[in-house]
Coordinates of C-alpha atoms in Angstrom, one line a residue:
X1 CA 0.0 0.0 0.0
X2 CA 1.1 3.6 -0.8
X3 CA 1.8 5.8 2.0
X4 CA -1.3 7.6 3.6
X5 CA -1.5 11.2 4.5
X6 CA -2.9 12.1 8.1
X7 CA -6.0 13.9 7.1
X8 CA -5.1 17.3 9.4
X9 CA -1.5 17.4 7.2
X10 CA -3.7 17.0 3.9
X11 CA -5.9 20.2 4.6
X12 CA -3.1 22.2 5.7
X13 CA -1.2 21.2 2.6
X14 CA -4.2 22.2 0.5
X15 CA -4.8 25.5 2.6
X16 CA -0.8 26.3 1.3
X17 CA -1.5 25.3 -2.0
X18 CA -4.8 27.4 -2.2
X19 CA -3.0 30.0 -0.6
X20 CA 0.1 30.1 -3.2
X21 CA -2.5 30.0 -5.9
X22 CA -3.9 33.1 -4.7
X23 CA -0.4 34.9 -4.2
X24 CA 0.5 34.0 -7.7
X25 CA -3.0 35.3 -9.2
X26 CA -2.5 38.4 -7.0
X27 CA 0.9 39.6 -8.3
X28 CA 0.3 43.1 -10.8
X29 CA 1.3 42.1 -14.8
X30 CA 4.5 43.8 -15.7
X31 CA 4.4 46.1 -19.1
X32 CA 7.9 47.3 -20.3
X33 CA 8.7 50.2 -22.0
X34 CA 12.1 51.3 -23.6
X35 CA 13.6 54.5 -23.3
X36 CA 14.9 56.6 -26.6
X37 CA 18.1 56.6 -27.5
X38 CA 19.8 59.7 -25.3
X39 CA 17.9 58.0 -22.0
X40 CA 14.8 60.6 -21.7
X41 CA 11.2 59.6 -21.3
X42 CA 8.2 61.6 -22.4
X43 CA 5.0 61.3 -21.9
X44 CA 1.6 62.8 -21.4
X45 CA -1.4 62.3 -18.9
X46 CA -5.3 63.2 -19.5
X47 CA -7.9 62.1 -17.5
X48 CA -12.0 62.3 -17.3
X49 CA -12.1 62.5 -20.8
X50 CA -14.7 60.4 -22.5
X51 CA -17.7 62.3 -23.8
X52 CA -18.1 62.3 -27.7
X53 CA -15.7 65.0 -28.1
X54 CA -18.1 67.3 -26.4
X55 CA -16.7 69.8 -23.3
X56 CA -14.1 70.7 -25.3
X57 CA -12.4 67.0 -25.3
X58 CA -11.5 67.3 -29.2
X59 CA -10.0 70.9 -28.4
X60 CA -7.8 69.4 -25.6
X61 CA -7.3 66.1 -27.9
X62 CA -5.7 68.6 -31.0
X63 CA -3.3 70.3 -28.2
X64 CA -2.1 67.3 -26.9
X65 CA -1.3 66.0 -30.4
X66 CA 0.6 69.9 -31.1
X67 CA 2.2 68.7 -27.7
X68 CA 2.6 64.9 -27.9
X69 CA 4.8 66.2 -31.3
X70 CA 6.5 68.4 -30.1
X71 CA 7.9 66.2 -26.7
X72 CA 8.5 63.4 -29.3
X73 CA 6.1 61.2 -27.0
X74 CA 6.8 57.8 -25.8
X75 CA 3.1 57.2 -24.7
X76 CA 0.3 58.5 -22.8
X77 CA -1.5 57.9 -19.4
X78 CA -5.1 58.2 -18.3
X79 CA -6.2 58.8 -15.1
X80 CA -9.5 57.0 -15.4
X81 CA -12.9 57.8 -16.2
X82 CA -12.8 56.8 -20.0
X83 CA -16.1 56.7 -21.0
X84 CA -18.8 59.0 -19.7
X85 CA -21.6 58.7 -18.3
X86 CA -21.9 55.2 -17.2
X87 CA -18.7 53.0 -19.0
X88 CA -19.2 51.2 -21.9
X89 CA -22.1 49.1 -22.1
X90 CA -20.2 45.9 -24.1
X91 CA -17.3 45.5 -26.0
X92 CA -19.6 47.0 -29.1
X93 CA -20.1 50.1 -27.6
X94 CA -19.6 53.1 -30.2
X95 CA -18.5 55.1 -27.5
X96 CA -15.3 53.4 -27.7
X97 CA -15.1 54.4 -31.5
X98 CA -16.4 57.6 -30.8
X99 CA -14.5 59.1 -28.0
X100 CA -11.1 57.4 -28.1
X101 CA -10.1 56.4 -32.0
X102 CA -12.1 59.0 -33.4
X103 CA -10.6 61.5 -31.2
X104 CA -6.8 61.3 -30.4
X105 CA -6.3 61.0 -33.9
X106 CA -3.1 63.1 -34.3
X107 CA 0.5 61.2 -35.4
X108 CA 1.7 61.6 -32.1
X109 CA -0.9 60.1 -30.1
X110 CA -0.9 56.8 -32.3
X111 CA 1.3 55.5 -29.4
X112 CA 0.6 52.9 -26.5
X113 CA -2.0 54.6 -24.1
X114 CA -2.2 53.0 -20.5
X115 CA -5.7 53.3 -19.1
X116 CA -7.0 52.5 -15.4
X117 CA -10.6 52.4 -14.6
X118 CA -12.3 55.6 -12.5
X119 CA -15.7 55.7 -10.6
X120 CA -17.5 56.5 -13.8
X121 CA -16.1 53.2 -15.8
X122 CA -17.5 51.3 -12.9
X123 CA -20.6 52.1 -13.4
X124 CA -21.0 50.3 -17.3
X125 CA -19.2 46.9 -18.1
X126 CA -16.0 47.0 -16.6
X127 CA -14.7 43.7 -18.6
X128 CA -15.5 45.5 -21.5
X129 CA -12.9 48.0 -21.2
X130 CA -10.4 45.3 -20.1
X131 CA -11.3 43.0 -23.0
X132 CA -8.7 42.3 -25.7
X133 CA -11.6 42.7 -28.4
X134 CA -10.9 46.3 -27.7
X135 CA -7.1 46.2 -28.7
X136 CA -8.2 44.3 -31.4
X137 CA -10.3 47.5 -32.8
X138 CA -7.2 50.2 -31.6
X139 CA -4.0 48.7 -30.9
X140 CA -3.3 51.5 -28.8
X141 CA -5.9 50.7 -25.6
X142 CA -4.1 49.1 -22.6
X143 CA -6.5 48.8 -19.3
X144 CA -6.1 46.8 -16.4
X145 CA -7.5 47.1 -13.0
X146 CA -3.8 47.4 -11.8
X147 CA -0.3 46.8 -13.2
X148 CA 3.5 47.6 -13.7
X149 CA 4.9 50.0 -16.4
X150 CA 8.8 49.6 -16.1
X151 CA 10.1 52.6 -18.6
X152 CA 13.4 51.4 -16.7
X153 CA 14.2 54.9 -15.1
X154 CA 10.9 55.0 -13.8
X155 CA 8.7 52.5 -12.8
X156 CA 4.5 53.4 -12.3
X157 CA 2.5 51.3 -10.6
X158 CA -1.3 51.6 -11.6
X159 CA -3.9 51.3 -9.2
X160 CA -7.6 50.6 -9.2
X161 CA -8.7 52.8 -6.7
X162 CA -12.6 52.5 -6.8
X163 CA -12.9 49.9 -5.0
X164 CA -11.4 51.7 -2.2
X165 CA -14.7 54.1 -1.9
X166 CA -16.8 52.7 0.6
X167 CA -19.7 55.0 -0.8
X168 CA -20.1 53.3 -3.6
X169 CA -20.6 50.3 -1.8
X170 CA -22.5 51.8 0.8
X171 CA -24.6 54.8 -0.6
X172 CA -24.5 54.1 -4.6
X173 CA -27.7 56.0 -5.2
X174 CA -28.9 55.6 -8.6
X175 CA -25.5 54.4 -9.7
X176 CA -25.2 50.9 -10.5
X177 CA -21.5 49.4 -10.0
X178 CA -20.0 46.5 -12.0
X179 CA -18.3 45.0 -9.2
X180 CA -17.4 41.2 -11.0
X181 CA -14.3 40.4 -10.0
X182 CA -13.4 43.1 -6.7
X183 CA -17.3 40.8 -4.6
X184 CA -14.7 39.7 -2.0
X185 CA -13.3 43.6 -1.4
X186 CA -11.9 43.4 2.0
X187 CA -9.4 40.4 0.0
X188 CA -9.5 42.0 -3.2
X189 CA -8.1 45.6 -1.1
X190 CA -6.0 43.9 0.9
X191 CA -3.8 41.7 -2.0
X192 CA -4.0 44.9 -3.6
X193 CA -2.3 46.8 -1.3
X194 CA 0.5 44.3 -0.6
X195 CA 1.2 43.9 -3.8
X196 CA 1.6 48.3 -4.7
X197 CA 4.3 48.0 -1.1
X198 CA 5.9 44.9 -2.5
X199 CA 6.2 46.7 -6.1
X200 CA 7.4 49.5 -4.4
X201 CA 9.9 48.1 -2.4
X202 CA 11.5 46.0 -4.8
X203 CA 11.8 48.5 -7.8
X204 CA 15.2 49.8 -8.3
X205 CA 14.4 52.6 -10.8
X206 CA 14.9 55.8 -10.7
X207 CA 12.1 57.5 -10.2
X208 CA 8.9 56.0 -8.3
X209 CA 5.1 57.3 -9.9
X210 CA 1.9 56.0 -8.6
X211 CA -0.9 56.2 -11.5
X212 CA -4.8 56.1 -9.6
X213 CA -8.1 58.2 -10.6
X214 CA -9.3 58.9 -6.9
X215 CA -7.3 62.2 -5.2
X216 CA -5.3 61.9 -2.1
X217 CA -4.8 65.3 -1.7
X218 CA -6.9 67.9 -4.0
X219 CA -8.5 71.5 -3.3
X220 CA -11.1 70.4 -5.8
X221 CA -14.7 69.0 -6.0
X222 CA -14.1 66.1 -4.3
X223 CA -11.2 66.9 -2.3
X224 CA -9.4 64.5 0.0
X225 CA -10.0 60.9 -0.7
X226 CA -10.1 59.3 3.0
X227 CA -9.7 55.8 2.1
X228 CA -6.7 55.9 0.2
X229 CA -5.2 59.2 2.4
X230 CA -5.3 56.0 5.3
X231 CA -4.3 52.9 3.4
X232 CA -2.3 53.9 -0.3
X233 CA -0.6 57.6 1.0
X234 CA 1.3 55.6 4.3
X235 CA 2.7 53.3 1.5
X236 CA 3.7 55.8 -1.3
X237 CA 5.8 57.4 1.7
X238 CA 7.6 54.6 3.2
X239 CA 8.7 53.9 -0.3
X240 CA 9.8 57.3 -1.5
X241 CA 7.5 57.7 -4.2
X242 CA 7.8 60.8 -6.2
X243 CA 4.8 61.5 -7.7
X244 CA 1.1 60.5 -7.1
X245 CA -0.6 61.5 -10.3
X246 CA -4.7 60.8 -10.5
X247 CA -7.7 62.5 -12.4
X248 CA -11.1 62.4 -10.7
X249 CA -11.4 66.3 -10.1
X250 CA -12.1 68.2 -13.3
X251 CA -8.9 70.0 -12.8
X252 CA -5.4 70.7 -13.2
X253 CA -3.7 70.6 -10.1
X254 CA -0.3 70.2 -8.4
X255 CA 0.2 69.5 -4.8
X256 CA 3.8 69.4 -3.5
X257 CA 3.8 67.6 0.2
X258 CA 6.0 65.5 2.5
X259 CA 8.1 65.2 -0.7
X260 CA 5.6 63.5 -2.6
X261 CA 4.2 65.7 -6.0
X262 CA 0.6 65.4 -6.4
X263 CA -0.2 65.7 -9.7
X264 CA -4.0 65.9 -11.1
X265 CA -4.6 65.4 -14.4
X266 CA -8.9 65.4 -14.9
X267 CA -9.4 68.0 -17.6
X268 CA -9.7 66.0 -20.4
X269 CA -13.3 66.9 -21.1
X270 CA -16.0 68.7 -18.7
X271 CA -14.4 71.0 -16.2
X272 CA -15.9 72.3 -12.9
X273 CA -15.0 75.9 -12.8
X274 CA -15.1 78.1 -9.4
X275 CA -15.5 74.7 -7.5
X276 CA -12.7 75.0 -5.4
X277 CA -11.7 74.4 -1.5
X278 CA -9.0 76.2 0.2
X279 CA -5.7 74.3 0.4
X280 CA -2.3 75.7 2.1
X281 CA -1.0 78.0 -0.5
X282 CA 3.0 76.5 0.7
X283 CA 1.9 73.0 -0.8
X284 CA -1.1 74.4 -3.7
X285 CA 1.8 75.0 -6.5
X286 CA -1.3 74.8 -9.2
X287 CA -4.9 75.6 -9.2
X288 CA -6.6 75.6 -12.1
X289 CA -10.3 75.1 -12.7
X290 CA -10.9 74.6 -16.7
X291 CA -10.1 71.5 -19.5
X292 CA -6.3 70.6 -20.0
X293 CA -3.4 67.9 -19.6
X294 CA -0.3 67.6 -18.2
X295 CA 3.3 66.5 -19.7
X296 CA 6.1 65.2 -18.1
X297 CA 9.5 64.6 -19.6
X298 CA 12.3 62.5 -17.2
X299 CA 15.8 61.4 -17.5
X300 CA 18.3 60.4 -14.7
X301 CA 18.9 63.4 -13.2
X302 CA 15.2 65.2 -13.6
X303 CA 11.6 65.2 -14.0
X304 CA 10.0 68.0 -15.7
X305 CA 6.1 68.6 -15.7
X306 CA 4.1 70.9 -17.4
X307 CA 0.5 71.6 -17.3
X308 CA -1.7 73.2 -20.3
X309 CA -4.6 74.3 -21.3
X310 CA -7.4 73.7 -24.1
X311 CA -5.6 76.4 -26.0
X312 CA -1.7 75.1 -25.4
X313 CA -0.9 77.4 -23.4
X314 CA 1.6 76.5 -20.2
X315 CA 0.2 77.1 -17.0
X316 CA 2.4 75.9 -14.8
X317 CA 6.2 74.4 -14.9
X318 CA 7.8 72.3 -12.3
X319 CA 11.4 71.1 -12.0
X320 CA 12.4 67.9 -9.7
X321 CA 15.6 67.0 -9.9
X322 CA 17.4 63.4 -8.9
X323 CA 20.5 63.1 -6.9
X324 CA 22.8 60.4 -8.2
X325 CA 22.8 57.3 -6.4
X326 CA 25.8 57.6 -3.3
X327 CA 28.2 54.6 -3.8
X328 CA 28.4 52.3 -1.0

């Protein structure tokens, strides 16, 4: 006869094996993304775009491609909330068509675009939008609910930060959430979480930028965002991260505080103007209530970022440089 297990040792072999299933299905997917030839990185960011072209989206969609030319883009970032009102309703949906391809049409925007999901996205079919039947129909659309962009000076970690709002959960209204794949939340929040410190903590690049749609910190609209300023901001500063850059607020908007820049970028389409909160004017470096985007060019040695708006012009310019590494 072959050699029986004790029952108690067979359960607590399958509880590990269940266990390192779930730590492997947990870890983010890793993107790369090579520099140019001197070493820089360039890049753009819009956010709470999606409406038709409407609000002045195609306005801020020709700048950006004036912009994206001129910076000799490597790719662009959005902050989240894609596809007004309600997400997409199916992998189908015109909207897709009709307020991405048909939009960022310019030469320089026909690069890789790296999409999370905001509050709005949420609220049609969230599979849709990270279905491969959409990269099929514009090679450009990347979405995921979270992953890793190593641009090898810089790594971003994108985060799907919805989830972390316990209003939606708790007082949705007449919103309806597509919640498939986050039902077990307190888990779903919780692998999450370890896995942005453990991204964190084992990146070696350069510079550190954390990608979400919810604010931390933002004079706007919606202001402070208490559930990530208590569980995401304690991890961004035990691991030195650089920038925290989100949409959310229909603003433009830079934050400088604790050493952390935080960056909004959620003027891509319908702004909010005179909705503002007061903010410390030593941390509020940027303010501004109307549609826009923000630019960001990094090497070694500095990040630069630049805010415009729906008319190309700069508003605001901010210089961070890098110290070189000190040898042991």
């Amino acid at each position: 006869m072959g050699m029986q297990i004790p029952f108690k040792k067979l359960m607590l072999l399958h509880i590990i094996f269940i266990a390192c299933l779930r730590l492997s299905a947990a870890e983010l997917q890793r993107f790369d993304h090579r520099l140019k030839h001197d070493g820089s990185l360039s890049f753009l960011v819009v956010g709470d775009w999606g409406r038709r072209g409407s609000y002045n989206q195609s306005l801020v969609a020709y700048q950006m491609g004036l912009i994206g030319e001129k910076l000799e883009i490597d790719f662009v970032i959005s902050t989240g909330d894609n596809f007004y009102e309600d997400g997409l309703t199916g992998e189908d949906d015109p909207a897709f068509l009709d307020s991405f391809t048909s939009i960022y049409t310019a030469p320089s925007l026909q690069k890789q675009w790296y999409n999370v999901l905001g509050n709005h996205d949420y609220r049609g079919d969230v599979e849709a939008q990270l279905s491969p039947v959409l990269t099929k129909k514009d090679s450009r659309w990347l979405c995921s609910r979270s992953f890793i962009l190593d641009a090898e000076i810089a790594e971003f970690v994108f985060v799907d930060t919805t989830p972390f709002v316990d209003e939606y959960f708790q007082d949705p209204g007449d919103s309806t959430y597509d919640w498939r794949g986050v039902y077990r939340r307190k888990e779903y929040l919780s692998d999450l979480l370890k896995d942005v410190d453990g991204a964190l903590k084992n990146s070696k690049a350069k510079w550190k930028i954390v990608v979400g749609h919810h604010t931390i910190k933002s004079a706007g609209h919606h202001g402070v965002t208490k559930e990530l300023l208590l569980r995401l901001l304690p991890i961004l500063e035990e691991n030195n991260v650089d920038m925290y850059v989100n949409g959310h607020d229909h603003c433009l908007q830079h934050i400088s505080s604790n050493g952390i820049e935080f960056l909004t970028s959620g003027g891509g389409s319908k702004a909010w103007r005179g909705d503002r909160n007061w903010w410390s004017p030593e941390e509020l470096k940027l303010y501004y209530d109307g549609q826009g985007f923000m630019s960001a060019k990094m090497t070694q040695s500095e990040a630069v970022v630049l805010f415009y708006d729906v008319h190309g012009n700069i508003l605001h310019k901010w210089s961070i440089p890098k110290e070189p590494l000190k040898a042991a």
